[in-house]
CSV table of C-alpha atoms and ligand atoms in Angstrom, one decimal:
chain,number,residue,atom,x,y,z
A,1082,UNK,CA,-80.9,29.4,-0.6
A,1083,UNK,CA,-83.4,26.6,-1.5
A,1084,UNK,CA,-82.8,22.9,-1.8
A,1085,UNK,CA,-83.8,23.1,-5.5
A,1086,UNK,CA,-80.7,25.2,-6.2
A,1087,UNK,CA,-78.4,22.0,-6.2
A,1088,UNK,CA,-75.2,21.2,-8.1
A,1089,UNK,CA,-73.8,17.5,-7.9
A,1090,UNK,CA,-70.1,17.0,-8.5
A,1091,UNK,CA,-69.5,13.3,-9.5
A,1092,UNK,CA,-65.7,12.3,-8.9
A,1093,UNK,CA,-64.4,9.7,-11.5
A,1094,UNK,CA,-61.0,10.7,-12.5
A,1095,UNK,CA,-59.1,8.3,-10.6
A,1096,UNK,CA,-58.1,5.0,-12.2
A,1097,UNK,CA,-58.8,1.9,-10.1
A,1098,UNK,CA,-55.7,-0.1,-10.4
A,1099,UNK,CA,-57.0,-3.1,-8.3
A,1100,UNK,CA,-59.5,-3.9,-11.0
A,1101,UNK,CA,-56.4,-5.1,-12.9
A,1102,UNK,CA,-58.3,-4.1,-16.3
A,1103,UNK,CA,-57.9,-2.1,-19.4
A,1104,UNK,CA,-61.4,-0.9,-18.5
A,1105,UNK,CA,-61.7,2.0,-16.0
A,1106,UNK,CA,-63.0,1.2,-12.7
A,1107,UNK,CA,-66.4,3.2,-13.0
A,1108,UNK,CA,-67.2,1.7,-16.5
A,1109,UNK,CA,-67.4,-1.8,-15.0
A,1110,UNK,CA,-71.0,-2.9,-15.4
A,1111,UNK,CA,-73.4,-4.4,-13.0
A,1112,UNK,CA,-77.1,-5.0,-13.4
A,1113,UNK,CA,-76.8,-3.7,-16.9
A,1114,UNK,CA,-75.3,-0.4,-16.4
A,1115,UNK,CA,-71.8,0.9,-15.5
A,1116,UNK,CA,-71.0,1.8,-12.0
A,1117,UNK,CA,-71.1,5.3,-12.9
A,1118,UNK,CA,-74.3,4.9,-14.9
A,1119,UNK,CA,-76.1,3.8,-11.7
A,1120,UNK,CA,-74.7,6.9,-9.7
A,1121,UNK,CA,-75.7,9.2,-12.5
A,1122,UNK,CA,-79.2,7.6,-12.6
A,1123,UNK,CA,-79.7,8.4,-8.8
A,1124,UNK,CA,-78.2,12.0,-9.3
A,1125,UNK,CA,-80.7,12.7,-12.0
A,1126,UNK,CA,-83.5,11.4,-9.6
A,1127,UNK,CA,-82.3,14.5,-7.2
A,1128,UNK,CA,-83.6,17.1,-10.3
A,1129,UNK,CA,-80.2,18.9,-9.7
A,1130,UNK,CA,-79.8,22.3,-11.5
A,1131,UNK,CA,-76.6,21.1,-12.8
A,1132,UNK,CA,-74.3,18.2,-12.6
A,1133,UNK,CA,-70.4,18.1,-13.1
A,1134,UNK,CA,-68.4,14.9,-13.8
A,1135,UNK,CA,-64.6,15.2,-13.1
A,1136,UNK,CA,-62.7,13.0,-15.5
A,1137,UNK,CA,-59.2,12.1,-15.9
A,1138,UNK,CA,-58.2,8.7,-16.4
A,1139,UNK,CA,-59.4,7.4,-20.0
A,1140,UNK,CA,-61.6,10.6,-20.2
A,1141,UNK,CA,-62.0,9.6,-23.8
A,1142,UNK,CA,-64.1,6.7,-22.6
A,1143,UNK,CA,-65.5,8.3,-19.5
A,1144,UNK,CA,-66.6,11.8,-20.8
A,1145,UNK,CA,-69.1,10.5,-23.5
A,1146,UNK,CA,-70.2,7.6,-21.4
A,1147,UNK,CA,-71.3,10.3,-18.6
A,1148,UNK,CA,-73.1,12.3,-21.2
A,1149,UNK,CA,-75.2,9.1,-22.1
A,1150,UNK,CA,-76.6,9.1,-18.9
A,1151,UNK,CA,-76.6,12.8,-18.2
A,1152,UNK,CA,-76.8,14.7,-21.4
A,1153,UNK,CA,-76.8,18.0,-19.8
A,1154,UNK,CA,-73.6,17.3,-17.4
A,1155,UNK,CA,-70.5,19.3,-17.3
A,1156,UNK,CA,-67.4,17.7,-18.1
A,1157,UNK,CA,-64.3,18.8,-16.1
A,1158,UNK,CA,-60.9,17.5,-16.8
A,1159,UNK,CA,-58.6,17.0,-13.8
A,1160,UNK,CA,-55.2,16.4,-15.5
A,1161,UNK,CA,-53.5,15.0,-12.4
A,1162,UNK,CA,-55.1,13.5,-9.5
A,1163,UNK,CA,-53.9,15.4,-6.9
A,1164,UNK,CA,-56.8,14.4,-4.4
A,1165,UNK,CA,-60.5,14.9,-3.9
A,1166,UNK,CA,-60.6,18.4,-2.8
A,1167,UNK,CA,-58.4,19.5,-5.9
A,1168,UNK,CA,-61.1,17.4,-8.2
A,1169,UNK,CA,-63.9,19.6,-6.6
A,1170,UNK,CA,-61.9,22.9,-7.3
A,1171,UNK,CA,-61.5,21.8,-10.9
A,1172,UNK,CA,-65.5,21.2,-11.1
A,1173,UNK,CA,-66.4,24.4,-9.7
A,1174,UNK,CA,-63.7,26.2,-12.0
A,1175,UNK,CA,-65.4,24.6,-14.9
A,1176,UNK,CA,-68.7,26.4,-14.5
A,1177,UNK,CA,-69.6,29.5,-15.8
A,1178,UNK,CA,-70.3,31.1,-12.7
A,1179,UNK,CA,-69.9,30.0,-9.0
A,1180,UNK,CA,-72.7,27.7,-7.6
A,1181,UNK,CA,-75.3,28.8,-5.2
A,1182,UNK,CA,-77.3,26.8,-3.0
A,1183,UNK,CA,-76.1,23.3,-2.1
A,1184,UNK,CA,-73.2,21.6,-3.8
A,1185,UNK,CA,-73.2,17.5,-3.1
A,1186,UNK,CA,-70.2,15.6,-3.8
A,1187,UNK,CA,-70.6,11.9,-4.7
A,1188,UNK,CA,-67.8,9.5,-6.0
A,1189,UNK,CA,-68.5,7.4,-9.4
A,1190,UNK,CA,-68.1,3.9,-8.0
A,1191,UNK,CA,-71.0,3.7,-5.7
A,1192,UNK,CA,-73.6,1.6,-7.8
A,1193,UNK,CA,-75.9,0.8,-5.0
A,1194,UNK,CA,-76.8,4.5,-4.2
A,1195,UNK,CA,-80.5,5.4,-4.3
A,1196,UNK,CA,-81.9,8.8,-5.8
A,1197,UNK,CA,-84.1,8.8,-3.0
A,1198,UNK,CA,-81.5,8.6,-0.4
A,1199,UNK,CA,-79.2,11.2,-2.1
A,1200,UNK,CA,-82.3,13.5,-2.2
A,1201,UNK,CA,-83.0,13.3,1.5
A,1202,UNK,CA,-79.4,13.8,2.3
A,1203,UNK,CA,-79.2,17.0,0.3
A,1204,UNK,CA,-82.8,18.0,1.6
A,1205,UNK,CA,-81.6,17.4,5.3
A,1206,UNK,CA,-78.5,19.5,4.6
A,1207,UNK,CA,-80.2,22.5,3.3
A,1208,UNK,CA,-82.7,22.5,6.1
A,1209,UNK,CA,-80.0,22.2,8.7
A,1210,UNK,CA,-78.2,25.2,7.7
A,1211,UNK,CA,-75.0,23.6,8.1
A,1212,UNK,CA,-71.8,24.6,6.2
A,1213,UNK,CA,-71.0,21.0,5.7
A,1214,UNK,CA,-72.9,17.8,5.9
A,1215,UNK,CA,-71.2,14.5,5.8
A,1216,UNK,CA,-73.1,11.1,4.9
A,1217,UNK,CA,-71.7,8.6,7.2
A,1218,UNK,CA,-71.8,5.2,7.8
A,1219,UNK,CA,-70.7,2.7,10.8
A,1220,UNK,CA,-68.8,-0.4,9.2
A,1221,UNK,CA,-67.3,-3.4,11.1
A,1222,UNK,CA,-63.8,-2.9,9.0
A,1223,UNK,CA,-63.2,1.0,8.8
A,1224,UNK,CA,-59.8,0.3,7.3
A,1225,UNK,CA,-59.3,2.5,4.4
A,1226,UNK,CA,-62.1,5.1,5.0
A,1227,UNK,CA,-61.9,8.6,6.4
A,1228,UNK,CA,-62.9,8.6,10.1
A,1229,UNK,CA,-65.3,10.6,11.8
A,1230,UNK,CA,-64.1,12.5,14.6
A,1231,UNK,CA,-66.5,14.2,17.2
A,1232,UNK,CA,-65.8,15.8,20.4
A,1233,UNK,CA,-67.6,15.2,23.8
A,1234,UNK,CA,-70.3,16.8,23.0
A,1235,UNK,CA,-71.0,14.6,19.8
A,1236,UNK,CA,-70.1,17.4,17.1
A,1237,UNK,CA,-68.2,16.4,14.3
A,1238,UNK,CA,-65.0,18.3,14.3
A,1239,UNK,CA,-62.8,16.6,11.6
A,1240,UNK,CA,-62.4,13.7,9.0
A,1241,UNK,CA,-59.3,11.9,9.5
A,1242,UNK,CA,-58.0,10.0,6.6
A,1243,UNK,CA,-56.5,6.2,7.1
A,1244,UNK,CA,-52.9,6.9,6.7
A,1245,UNK,CA,-53.2,10.2,8.9
A,1246,UNK,CA,-55.1,8.4,12.0
A,1247,UNK,CA,-53.5,8.2,15.5
A,1248,UNK,CA,-54.0,4.5,16.8
A,1249,UNK,CA,-57.1,5.8,18.9
A,1250,UNK,CA,-58.6,7.2,15.8
A,1251,UNK,CA,-58.2,4.2,14.0
A,1252,UNK,CA,-60.6,2.3,16.2
A,1253,UNK,CA,-63.5,4.8,15.1
A,1254,UNK,CA,-66.1,2.7,13.3
A,1255,UNK,CA,-68.2,5.7,11.8
A,1256,UNK,CA,-66.6,6.4,8.4
A,1257,UNK,CA,-67.0,9.1,5.7
A,1258,UNK,CA,-69.2,7.5,2.9
A,1259,UNK,CA,-67.4,10.0,0.4
A,1260,UNK,CA,-70.7,11.8,0.0
A,1261,UNK,CA,-70.7,15.2,1.4
A,1262,UNK,CA,-73.0,18.3,1.2
A,1263,UNK,CA,-71.9,21.9,1.2
A,1264,UNK,CA,-73.3,25.4,1.4
A,1265,UNK,CA,-71.8,26.8,-1.9
A,1266,UNK,CA,-70.2,30.1,-0.7
A,1267,UNK,CA,-68.5,27.9,2.2
A,1268,UNK,CA,-67.1,25.2,-0.4
A,1269,UNK,CA,-65.6,27.9,-2.9
A,1270,UNK,CA,-63.8,29.8,0.0
A,1271,UNK,CA,-62.6,26.6,1.7
A,1272,UNK,CA,-61.2,24.8,-1.4
A,1273,UNK,CA,-58.8,27.9,-1.8
A,1274,UNK,CA,-57.5,27.3,1.9
A,1275,UNK,CA,-56.7,23.5,1.4
A,1276,UNK,CA,-53.4,22.4,1.7
A,1277,UNK,CA,-51.6,19.0,0.9
A,1278,UNK,CA,-49.4,18.6,4.0
A,1279,UNK,CA,-50.6,15.1,4.7
A,1280,UNK,CA,-49.4,11.3,4.4
A,1281,UNK,CA,-50.6,11.3,0.9
A,1282,UNK,CA,-49.5,14.7,-0.2
A,1283,UNK,CA,-52.9,15.4,-1.8
A,1284,UNK,CA,-55.7,18.1,-1.4
A,1285,UNK,CA,-58.3,16.3,0.8
A,1286,UNK,CA,-61.9,17.6,0.4
A,1287,UNK,CA,-62.4,16.2,3.8
A,1288,UNK,CA,-60.3,18.8,5.3
A,1289,UNK,CA,-63.0,21.4,4.6
A,1290,UNK,CA,-64.8,19.8,7.8
A,1291,UNK,CA,-61.8,21.1,10.0
A,1292,UNK,CA,-62.0,24.6,8.0
A,1293,UNK,CA,-65.8,25.0,8.7
A,1294,UNK,CA,-65.2,24.3,12.5
A,1295,UNK,CA,-62.2,26.7,12.8
A,1296,UNK,CA,-64.5,29.4,11.2
A,1297,UNK,CA,-67.4,28.6,13.9
A,1298,UNK,CA,-69.7,27.0,10.9
A,1299,UNK,CA,-71.9,24.0,11.7
A,1300,UNK,CA,-71.0,20.7,10.4
A,1301,UNK,CA,-74.0,18.2,10.2
A,1302,UNK,CA,-73.5,14.3,10.1
A,1303,UNK,CA,-76.4,11.9,8.6
A,1304,UNK,CA,-76.1,8.1,8.9
A,1305,UNK,CA,-76.9,6.6,5.8
A,1306,UNK,CA,-79.6,3.9,6.5
A,1307,UNK,CA,-78.0,1.0,4.8
A,1308,UNK,CA,-74.2,1.3,4.3
A,1309,UNK,CA,-74.2,-0.8,1.2
A,1310,UNK,CA,-75.6,2.2,-0.7
A,1311,UNK,CA,-72.4,4.0,-0.3
A,1312,UNK,CA,-69.8,1.0,-1.0
A,1313,UNK,CA,-67.7,1.3,-3.6
A,1314,UNK,CA,-66.2,-1.6,-5.7
A,1315,UNK,CA,-62.3,-1.4,-5.8
A,1316,UNK,CA,-61.9,-5.1,-7.2
A,1317,UNK,CA,-63.8,-7.7,-9.0
A,1318,UNK,CA,-64.8,-9.7,-6.0
A,1319,UNK,CA,-66.4,-6.4,-4.4
A,1320,UNK,CA,-68.0,-5.8,-8.0
A,1321,UNK,CA,-69.4,-9.2,-8.0
A,1322,UNK,CA,-70.8,-8.9,-4.3
A,1323,UNK,CA,-72.4,-5.4,-5.0
A,1324,UNK,CA,-73.8,-7.1,-8.5
A,1325,UNK,CA,-75.4,-9.4,-6.2
A,1326,UNK,CA,-76.6,-7.2,-3.6
A,1327,UNK,CA,-78.3,-4.9,-6.6
A,1328,UNK,CA,-79.8,-8.0,-8.3
A,1329,UNK,CA,-81.4,-9.0,-4.9
A,1330,UNK,CA,-82.8,-5.4,-4.6
A,1331,UNK,CA,-84.2,-5.4,-8.3
A,1332,UNK,CA,-85.7,-9.0,-7.8
A,1333,UNK,CA,-87.4,-7.9,-4.4
A,1334,UNK,CA,-88.6,-4.8,-6.2
A,1335,UNK,CA,-90.5,-6.9,-8.8
A,1336,UNK,CA,-91.8,-9.3,-6.3
A,1337,UNK,CA,-93.3,-6.4,-4.5
A,1338,UNK,CA,-95.1,-5.6,-8.1
A,1339,UNK,CA,-96.6,-8.7,-8.5
A,1340,UNK,CA,-94.2,-10.9,-10.1
A,1341,UNK,CA,-93.8,-14.4,-8.9
A,1342,UNK,CA,-90.0,-15.3,-8.7
A,1343,UNK,CA,-89.3,-19.0,-7.8
A,1344,UNK,CA,-85.6,-18.6,-6.8
A,1345,UNK,CA,-84.4,-15.2,-6.2
A,1346,UNK,CA,-80.9,-16.3,-6.0
A,1347,UNK,CA,-80.6,-17.7,-9.5
A,1348,UNK,CA,-82.7,-15.0,-10.9
A,1349,UNK,CA,-80.8,-12.0,-12.6
A,1350,UNK,CA,-82.8,-8.9,-13.7
A,1351,UNK,CA,-81.0,-6.0,-15.2
A,1352,UNK,CA,-82.1,-2.1,-14.1
A,1353,UNK,CA,-83.8,-1.4,-17.4
A,1354,UNK,CA,-85.9,-4.8,-17.6
A,1355,UNK,CA,-89.7,-4.2,-17.2
A,1356,UNK,CA,-92.2,-7.0,-15.9
A,1357,UNK,CA,-96.0,-7.1,-15.7
A,1358,UNK,CA,-98.2,-8.4,-12.9
A,1359,UNK,CA,-98.5,-12.1,-12.5
A,1360,UNK,CA,-95.4,-12.9,-14.7
A,1361,UNK,CA,-93.6,-15.8,-13.2
A,1362,UNK,CA,-89.9,-16.4,-13.5
A,1363,UNK,CA,-88.4,-20.0,-12.9
A,1364,UNK,CA,-84.9,-20.6,-11.6
A,1365,UNK,CA,-82.0,-19.6,-13.6
A,1366,UNK,CA,-83.8,-17.0,-15.7
A,1367,UNK,CA,-81.6,-14.0,-16.6
A,1368,UNK,CA,-83.4,-10.9,-18.1
A,1369,UNK,CA,-81.0,-8.5,-19.5
A,1370,UNK,CA,-81.1,-5.0,-21.2
A,1371,UNK,CA,-84.4,-3.6,-22.4
A,1372,UNK,CA,-86.2,-6.7,-22.0
A,1373,UNK,CA,-90.0,-6.6,-21.3
A,1374,UNK,CA,-92.2,-9.3,-20.0
A,1375,UNK,CA,-96.1,-9.2,-20.0
A,1376,UNK,CA,-98.8,-10.4,-17.7
A,1377,UNK,CA,-99.1,-14.2,-16.8
A,1378,UNK,CA,-96.0,-15.2,-19.1
A,1379,UNK,CA,-93.8,-17.7,-17.6
A,1380,UNK,CA,-90.3,-17.6,-18.3
A,1381,UNK,CA,-87.8,-20.3,-17.6
A,1382,UNK,CA,-86.1,-22.6,-16.1
A,1383,UNK,CA,-82.6,-21.7,-17.4
A,1384,UNK,CA,-83.7,-19.1,-19.9
A,1385,UNK,CA,-81.6,-15.7,-21.1
A,1386,UNK,CA,-83.7,-12.9,-22.6
A,1387,UNK,CA,-81.9,-9.9,-23.8
A,1388,UNK,CA,-83.6,-7.0,-25.5
A,1389,UNK,CA,-86.4,-9.3,-25.8
A,1390,UNK,CA,-90.1,-8.6,-25.4
A,1391,UNK,CA,-92.5,-11.5,-24.4
A,1392,UNK,CA,-96.4,-11.3,-24.8
A,1393,UNK,CA,-98.9,-11.8,-22.2
A,1394,UNK,CA,-99.5,-15.5,-21.2
A,1395,UNK,CA,-96.4,-16.7,-23.2
A,1396,UNK,CA,-94.2,-19.8,-22.2
A,1397,UNK,CA,-90.5,-19.5,-22.6
A,1398,UNK,CA,-88.8,-22.6,-21.3
A,1399,UNK,CA,-84.6,-23.1,-21.6
A,1400,UNK,CA,-84.3,-20.8,-24.4
A,1401,UNK,CA,-81.4,-18.0,-25.5
A,1402,UNK,CA,-83.1,-15.1,-27.0
A,1403,UNK,CA,-81.9,-11.7,-28.3
A,1404,UNK,CA,-83.9,-9.0,-29.8
A,1405,UNK,CA,-86.6,-10.9,-30.5
A,1406,UNK,CA,-90.4,-10.5,-29.8
A,1407,UNK,CA,-92.3,-13.4,-28.8
A,1408,UNK,CA,-96.2,-12.9,-29.4
A,1409,UNK,CA,-98.9,-13.5,-26.5
A,1410,UNK,CA,-99.6,-17.1,-25.7
A,1411,UNK,CA,-96.9,-18.1,-27.8
A,1412,UNK,CA,-94.5,-21.3,-26.9
A,1413,UNK,CA,-90.9,-21.2,-27.2
A,1414,UNK,CA,-88.5,-24.0,-26.1
A,1415,UNK,CA,-87.1,-26.0,-24.7
A,1416,UNK,CA,-83.7,-25.5,-26.1
A,1417,UNK,CA,-84.5,-22.7,-28.7
A,1418,UNK,CA,-82.1,-19.9,-29.8
A,1419,UNK,CA,-83.9,-16.8,-31.0
A,1420,UNK,CA,-81.5,-14.4,-32.6
A,1421,UNK,CA,-82.1,-10.7,-33.4
A,1422,UNK,CA,-85.0,-9.9,-35.8
A,1423,UNK,CA,-87.1,-12.9,-34.7
A,1424,UNK,CA,-90.9,-12.0,-34.4
A,1425,UNK,CA,-93.2,-14.9,-33.3
A,1426,UNK,CA,-96.8,-14.2,-33.6
A,1427,UNK,CA,-99.7,-14.7,-31.2
A,1428,UNK,CA,-100.1,-18.5,-30.2
A,1429,UNK,CA,-97.1,-19.6,-32.5
A,1430,UNK,CA,-94.5,-21.8,-31.6
A,1431,UNK,CA,-90.6,-22.3,-32.0
A,1432,UNK,CA,-89.8,-25.7,-30.5
A,1433,UNK,CA,-86.9,-27.7,-29.3
A,1434,UNK,CA,-83.9,-27.1,-31.1
A,1435,UNK,CA,-84.8,-24.5,-33.3
A,1436,UNK,CA,-82.5,-21.7,-34.2
A,1437,UNK,CA,-84.3,-18.6,-35.9
A,1438,UNK,CA,-83.0,-15.2,-37.1
A,1439,UNK,CA,-84.4,-12.2,-38.8
A,1440,UNK,CA,-87.6,-14.7,-39.2
A,1441,UNK,CA,-91.3,-13.6,-38.9
A,1442,UNK,CA,-93.5,-16.2,-38.1
A,1443,UNK,CA,-97.4,-15.4,-38.2
A,1444,UNK,CA,-99.9,-16.1,-35.7
A,1445,UNK,CA,-100.4,-19.7,-34.9
A,1446,UNK,CA,-97.7,-20.9,-37.1
A,1447,UNK,CA,-95.2,-23.4,-35.7
A,1448,UNK,CA,-91.8,-24.4,-36.1
A,1449,UNK,CA,-92.0,-27.5,-33.6
A,1450,UNK,CA,-88.8,-29.4,-34.1
A,1451,UNK,CA,-84.9,-29.2,-34.9
A,1452,UNK,CA,-84.8,-26.4,-37.8
A,1453,UNK,CA,-82.9,-23.4,-38.6
A,1454,UNK,CA,-85.3,-20.4,-39.9
A,1455,UNK,CA,-83.2,-17.6,-41.3
A,1456,UNK,CA,-84.3,-14.6,-43.1
A,1457,UNK,CA,-87.7,-15.7,-43.5
A,1458,UNK,CA,-91.1,-14.7,-43.7
A,1459,UNK,CA,-94.1,-17.2,-42.5
A,1460,UNK,CA,-97.6,-16.5,-42.8
A,1461,UNK,CA,-100.6,-17.3,-40.3
A,1462,UNK,CA,-101.5,-20.9,-39.4
A,1463,UNK,CA,-98.7,-22.6,-41.0
A,1464,UNK,CA,-96.5,-25.8,-40.1
A,1465,UNK,CA,-93.0,-26.3,-40.8
A,1466,UNK,CA,-91.8,-29.9,-40.7
A,1467,UNK,CA,-89.3,-31.2,-38.3
A,1468,UNK,CA,-85.5,-31.0,-39.4
A,1469,UNK,CA,-86.2,-28.1,-41.9
A,1470,UNK,CA,-83.4,-25.8,-43.0
A,1471,UNK,CA,-84.0,-22.5,-44.5
A,1472,UNK,CA,-80.9,-22.1,-46.5
A,1473,UNK,CA,-80.6,-18.4,-46.6
A,1474,UNK,CA,-76.8,-18.1,-47.7
A,1475,UNK,CA,-75.2,-18.8,-51.0
A,1476,UNK,CA,-71.6,-18.1,-49.7
A,1477,UNK,CA,-71.8,-14.5,-50.7
A,1478,UNK,CA,-75.3,-13.0,-49.7
A,1479,UNK,CA,-78.3,-13.7,-47.6
A,1480,UNK,CA,-81.8,-14.2,-49.5
A,1481,UNK,CA,-85.1,-14.5,-47.9
A,1482,UNK,CA,-87.7,-17.5,-47.9
A,1483,UNK,CA,-91.5,-16.5,-47.8
A,1484,UNK,CA,-93.9,-19.1,-47.0
A,1485,UNK,CA,-97.7,-18.2,-47.2
A,1486,UNK,CA,-100.5,-19.0,-44.5
A,1487,UNK,CA,-102.2,-22.3,-44.2
A,1488,UNK,CA,-99.0,-24.2,-45.7
A,1489,UNK,CA,-97.8,-27.4,-44.2
A,1490,UNK,CA,-94.1,-28.3,-45.3
A,1491,UNK,CA,-92.8,-31.9,-45.0
A,1492,UNK,CA,-90.1,-33.1,-42.6
A,1493,UNK,CA,-86.4,-32.8,-43.5
A,1494,UNK,CA,-86.9,-30.0,-46.0
A,1495,UNK,CA,-84.4,-27.5,-47.3
A,1496,UNK,CA,-85.6,-24.2,-48.7
A,1497,UNK,CA,-83.1,-22.7,-51.2
A,1498,UNK,CA,-83.5,-18.9,-51.0
A,1499,UNK,CA,-84.6,-16.9,-52.8
A,1500,UNK,CA,-87.7,-18.9,-52.9
A,1501,UNK,CA,-91.4,-18.3,-52.4
A,1502,UNK,CA,-94.1,-21.1,-51.2
A,1503,UNK,CA,-97.6,-19.8,-51.4
A,1504,UNK,CA,-100.8,-20.3,-49.2
A,1505,UNK,CA,-102.6,-23.3,-48.6
A,1506,UNK,CA,-99.3,-25.2,-50.1
A,1507,UNK,CA,-97.8,-28.5,-49.1
A,1508,UNK,CA,-94.5,-30.0,-49.6
A,1509,UNK,CA,-93.5,-33.6,-49.4
A,1510,UNK,CA,-90.9,-35.1,-46.7
A,1511,UNK,CA,-87.2,-34.6,-47.8
A,1512,UNK,CA,-87.9,-31.9,-50.4
A,1513,UNK,CA,-85.5,-29.4,-51.6
A,1514,UNK,CA,-87.4,-26.5,-52.7
A,1515,UNK,CA,-85.5,-24.6,-55.3
A,1516,UNK,CA,-88.3,-23.1,-57.2
A,1517,UNK,CA,-91.4,-21.2,-56.0
A,1518,UNK,CA,-94.5,-23.3,-55.0
A,1519,UNK,CA,-97.7,-21.5,-56.1
A,1520,UNK,CA,-100.8,-21.3,-53.8
A,1521,UNK,CA,-102.5,-24.6,-53.2
A,1522,UNK,CA,-99.9,-26.9,-54.9
A,1523,UNK,CA,-97.9,-29.7,-53.5
A,1524,UNK,CA,-94.3,-29.8,-54.2
A,1525,UNK,CA,-92.1,-32.9,-54.0
A,1526,UNK,CA,-88.6,-33.2,-54.9
A,1527,UNK,CA,-87.2,-36.7,-53.7
A,1528,UNK,CA,-86.9,-39.5,-56.2
A,1529,UNK,CA,-89.3,-42.5,-56.6
A,1530,UNK,CA,-88.2,-45.0,-53.8
A,1531,UNK,CA,-86.5,-48.3,-54.4
A,1532,UNK,CA,-87.6,-51.4,-52.5
A,1533,UNK,CA,-85.5,-54.7,-52.3
A,1534,UNK,CA,-87.9,-57.4,-51.7
A,1535,UNK,CA,-86.6,-60.1,-49.6
A,1536,UNK,CA,-83.2,-58.2,-49.2
A,1537,UNK,CA,-82.1,-59.6,-45.7
A,1538,UNK,CA,-82.9,-63.1,-46.6
A,1539,UNK,CA,-80.8,-62.9,-50.0
A,1540,UNK,CA,-78.0,-61.1,-48.3
A,1541,UNK,CA,-77.7,-64.0,-45.7
A,1542,UNK,CA,-77.5,-66.5,-48.5
A,1543,UNK,CA,-74.7,-64.6,-50.3
A,1544,UNK,CA,-72.8,-64.6,-47.1
A,1545,UNK,CA,-73.4,-68.4,-46.3
A,1546,UNK,CA,-72.0,-69.3,-50.0
A,1547,UNK,CA,-68.9,-67.2,-49.4
A,1548,UNK,CA,-68.2,-68.7,-46.2
A,1549,UNK,CA,-68.6,-72.4,-47.6
A,1550,UNK,CA,-66.1,-71.4,-50.3
A,1551,UNK,CA,-63.4,-70.6,-47.7
A,1552,UNK,CA,-64.0,-74.0,-46.0
A,1553,UNK,CA,-63.5,-75.9,-49.0
B,2631,LIG,C1,-62.3,9.0,-0.1
B,2631,LIG,C2,-62.3,9.9,1.2
B,2631,LIG,C3,-62.6,9.2,2.7
B,2631,LIG,C4,-63.8,8.3,2.2
B,2631,LIG,C5,-63.9,7.6,1.2
B,2631,LIG,C6,-64.9,6.7,1.1
B,2631,LIG,C7,-61.1,12.1,0.9
B,2631,LIG,C8,-59.6,12.4,1.1
B,2631,LIG,N1,-61.1,10.7,1.4
B,2631,LIG,O1,-61.0,8.2,0.3
B,2631,LIG,O2,-62.6,10.3,3.6
B,2631,LIG,O3,-64.1,7.4,3.5
B,2631,LIG,O4,-63.4,8.2,0.1
B,2631,LIG,O5,-64.8,5.8,-0.4
B,2631,LIG,O6,-61.8,12.4,0.1
B,2631,LIG,N2,-61.0,11.3,-7.3
B,2631,LIG,C9,-60.7,12.0,-8.2
B,2631,LIG,N3,-59.7,12.9,-8.1
B,2631,LIG,C10,-58.5,12.7,-7.4
B,2631,LIG,C11,-58.8,12.1,-6.3
B,2631,LIG,C12,-60.1,11.0,-6.3
B,2631,LIG,O7,-61.6,12.4,-9.1
B,2631,LIG,O8,-57.8,13.6,-7.7
B,2631,LIG,C13,-61.8,10.3,-7.2
B,2631,LIG,C14,-61.8,9.0,-7.4
B,2631,LIG,O9,-62.0,8.4,-8.8
B,2631,LIG,C15,-63.0,8.4,-6.6
B,2631,LIG,C16,-63.0,9.3,-5.5
B,2631,LIG,O10,-62.5,10.4,-6.0
B,2631,LIG,O11,-64.1,8.2,-7.4
B,2631,LIG,C17,-62.6,9.1,-4.1
B,2631,LIG,O12,-61.0,9.0,-4.2
B,2631,LIG,P1,-60.4,7.8,-3.4
B,2631,LIG,O13,-59.0,7.8,-4.1
B,2631,LIG,O14,-60.7,6.5,-3.8
B,2631,LIG,O15,-60.7,8.0,-2.2
B,2631,LIG,P2,-60.3,7.4,-0.9
B,2631,LIG,O16,-59.0,7.1,-0.3
B,2631,LIG,O17,-61.2,6.1,-1.2
B,2632,LIG,CA1,-62.2,4.9,-2.5
C-alpha cells in the first residue's frame, strides 16, 4: 500500500434545508466558487488516483458542477439519504473495482478545507497503518457533532452522534470533523456490517470506528490545526462567516506576496484572482472572477472589477468594470462604468461619469468626461470631448463608430452609427455626426449663432410698459 493510491469520496447528497433556498447547499458560493468547488479544488491538490462524488438532491445541477471542478470524478447517485455510511457504500459500488490503498471521505460543505491539510492527513493515515483515522477538532460548542470517545489510555474507541450521546459524552469537546481516512480493504468489509439501529435510523459511517476496535485494529485521531478548515455552513449566516474567513485568508496570502492592502476588512478578493507585486488596493475594492492586476497598479477606493485585466502602473478609482482590459499606465475613474469588451490602451483615459461597452480605445486616447462610448473603435492619441454620445442603437440593431488617430472631437457631440471619423480630424462643439468625416477634415453641424444685442434692457422696458398699462 502506498499513500499515492488514494481514493477520495466527497459526500454531497444531502439537501441542506436550513439554507431556505431553491439552490442546494453545496452550490452556494463564497469567494467566487461554490462550497463544493472549494472542496474539490482541495481534493485535486492531493493528486488522488480517483474521486467519487455522491450526489442525490438536485443531482441534475450538482453532477455537472462537480465535473467542472473535477472532470475525472465518478458520480455516484444515492437515491435516498440513508446516512453517511450508506453514501460511502454507494460510492464504492459505483467503482469498476474495489479500491485499494487509502480511502478518504470528505463532506461537500467545508469550503475552508485546504489541500495541504487533506494531503497531510492522508499521508499520516497511510504511515500509521491504522484501519481508520479520524480528523478531529476541539470546539467550544460541540452540539450536533459526533463526539470522539477515548478510553483511559487515550485510544479512540468510538464516535457517538449527538442524538445517541449519554449526558457525559455530550460534554466531550473533541469532535469528528466529518473527514475520515480508511484502509480500503477494512472499509469495504466494515460497510457491509453497519446497521441503522440508532436514534436517526441511518447507516452511520462513524460506526466503522467501533467495528475497527472490535476487530482489534488501530484507530488513529489527528487534530486539525485550524478547526475552521472543517467547518460547514448550514445556513446563510454561517455561509457569510465562512466567506469572511476565506476572504481574510486570500487577502493575507496576497499581502505576503507583496500586495499592499490598505483595509483588509473592506477588500474582497475571489479565489481565482491574480495580483502582481506592488499592486496597491485601497478600501472598498472587490476583485472578482478571473481578474488580473499587474504590478504597480493602484485600484480603489470603492471599485469592483470582474474578469478584468489591469495593466502595470494603471490607476483605477471608484470604478465598476466587467470583462474589460485596462492598459498599462492608463487612468480610469472616478465614477466610470466599463462594460464587457472595453479595451483601453496604454496611458489612455476613461474619466468621470463615462460608460463604455465593446469599445477599443487606443494608446494615449482619452474619453475624459460624461460620455457614452458603445460599439466603438478609437485610434491613438485622440480626444473625445465632454458629454459625447456614441449613438450605437437605431432601435433595431447596434452599429459601430470608428474614430481615427490624433483626432479631437468637440464637446457635446453625438455620433450616429454607423459612422467613421478619420485621422487628424476635428469636430465642433455640439456636432451631430451623421456622415463620415475624412482624414484631416473639420465637421460642424450646429447652425450659426443668433445674438440679440441689449436683450436684457429691451426686455426690462417691455415689462415696465406692461405694468404702467395695468396701473392706468
Ligand atoms: C456527520 C457525522 C458527524 C460529524 C459531522 C461533521 C455521521 C453519522 N456523522 O454528522 O460525526 O461530526 O458530520 O459535520 O457521519 N450525506 C450524504 N448522504 C446521506 C447523508 C449525508 O451524502 O445519506 C452527506 C451530506 O450531504 C453532508 C455529509 O454527508 O455533506 C454529512 O451529513 P450530515 O447529515 O450533515 O451529517 P451530520 O449529522 O452533520
Ligand atoms: Ca453536517
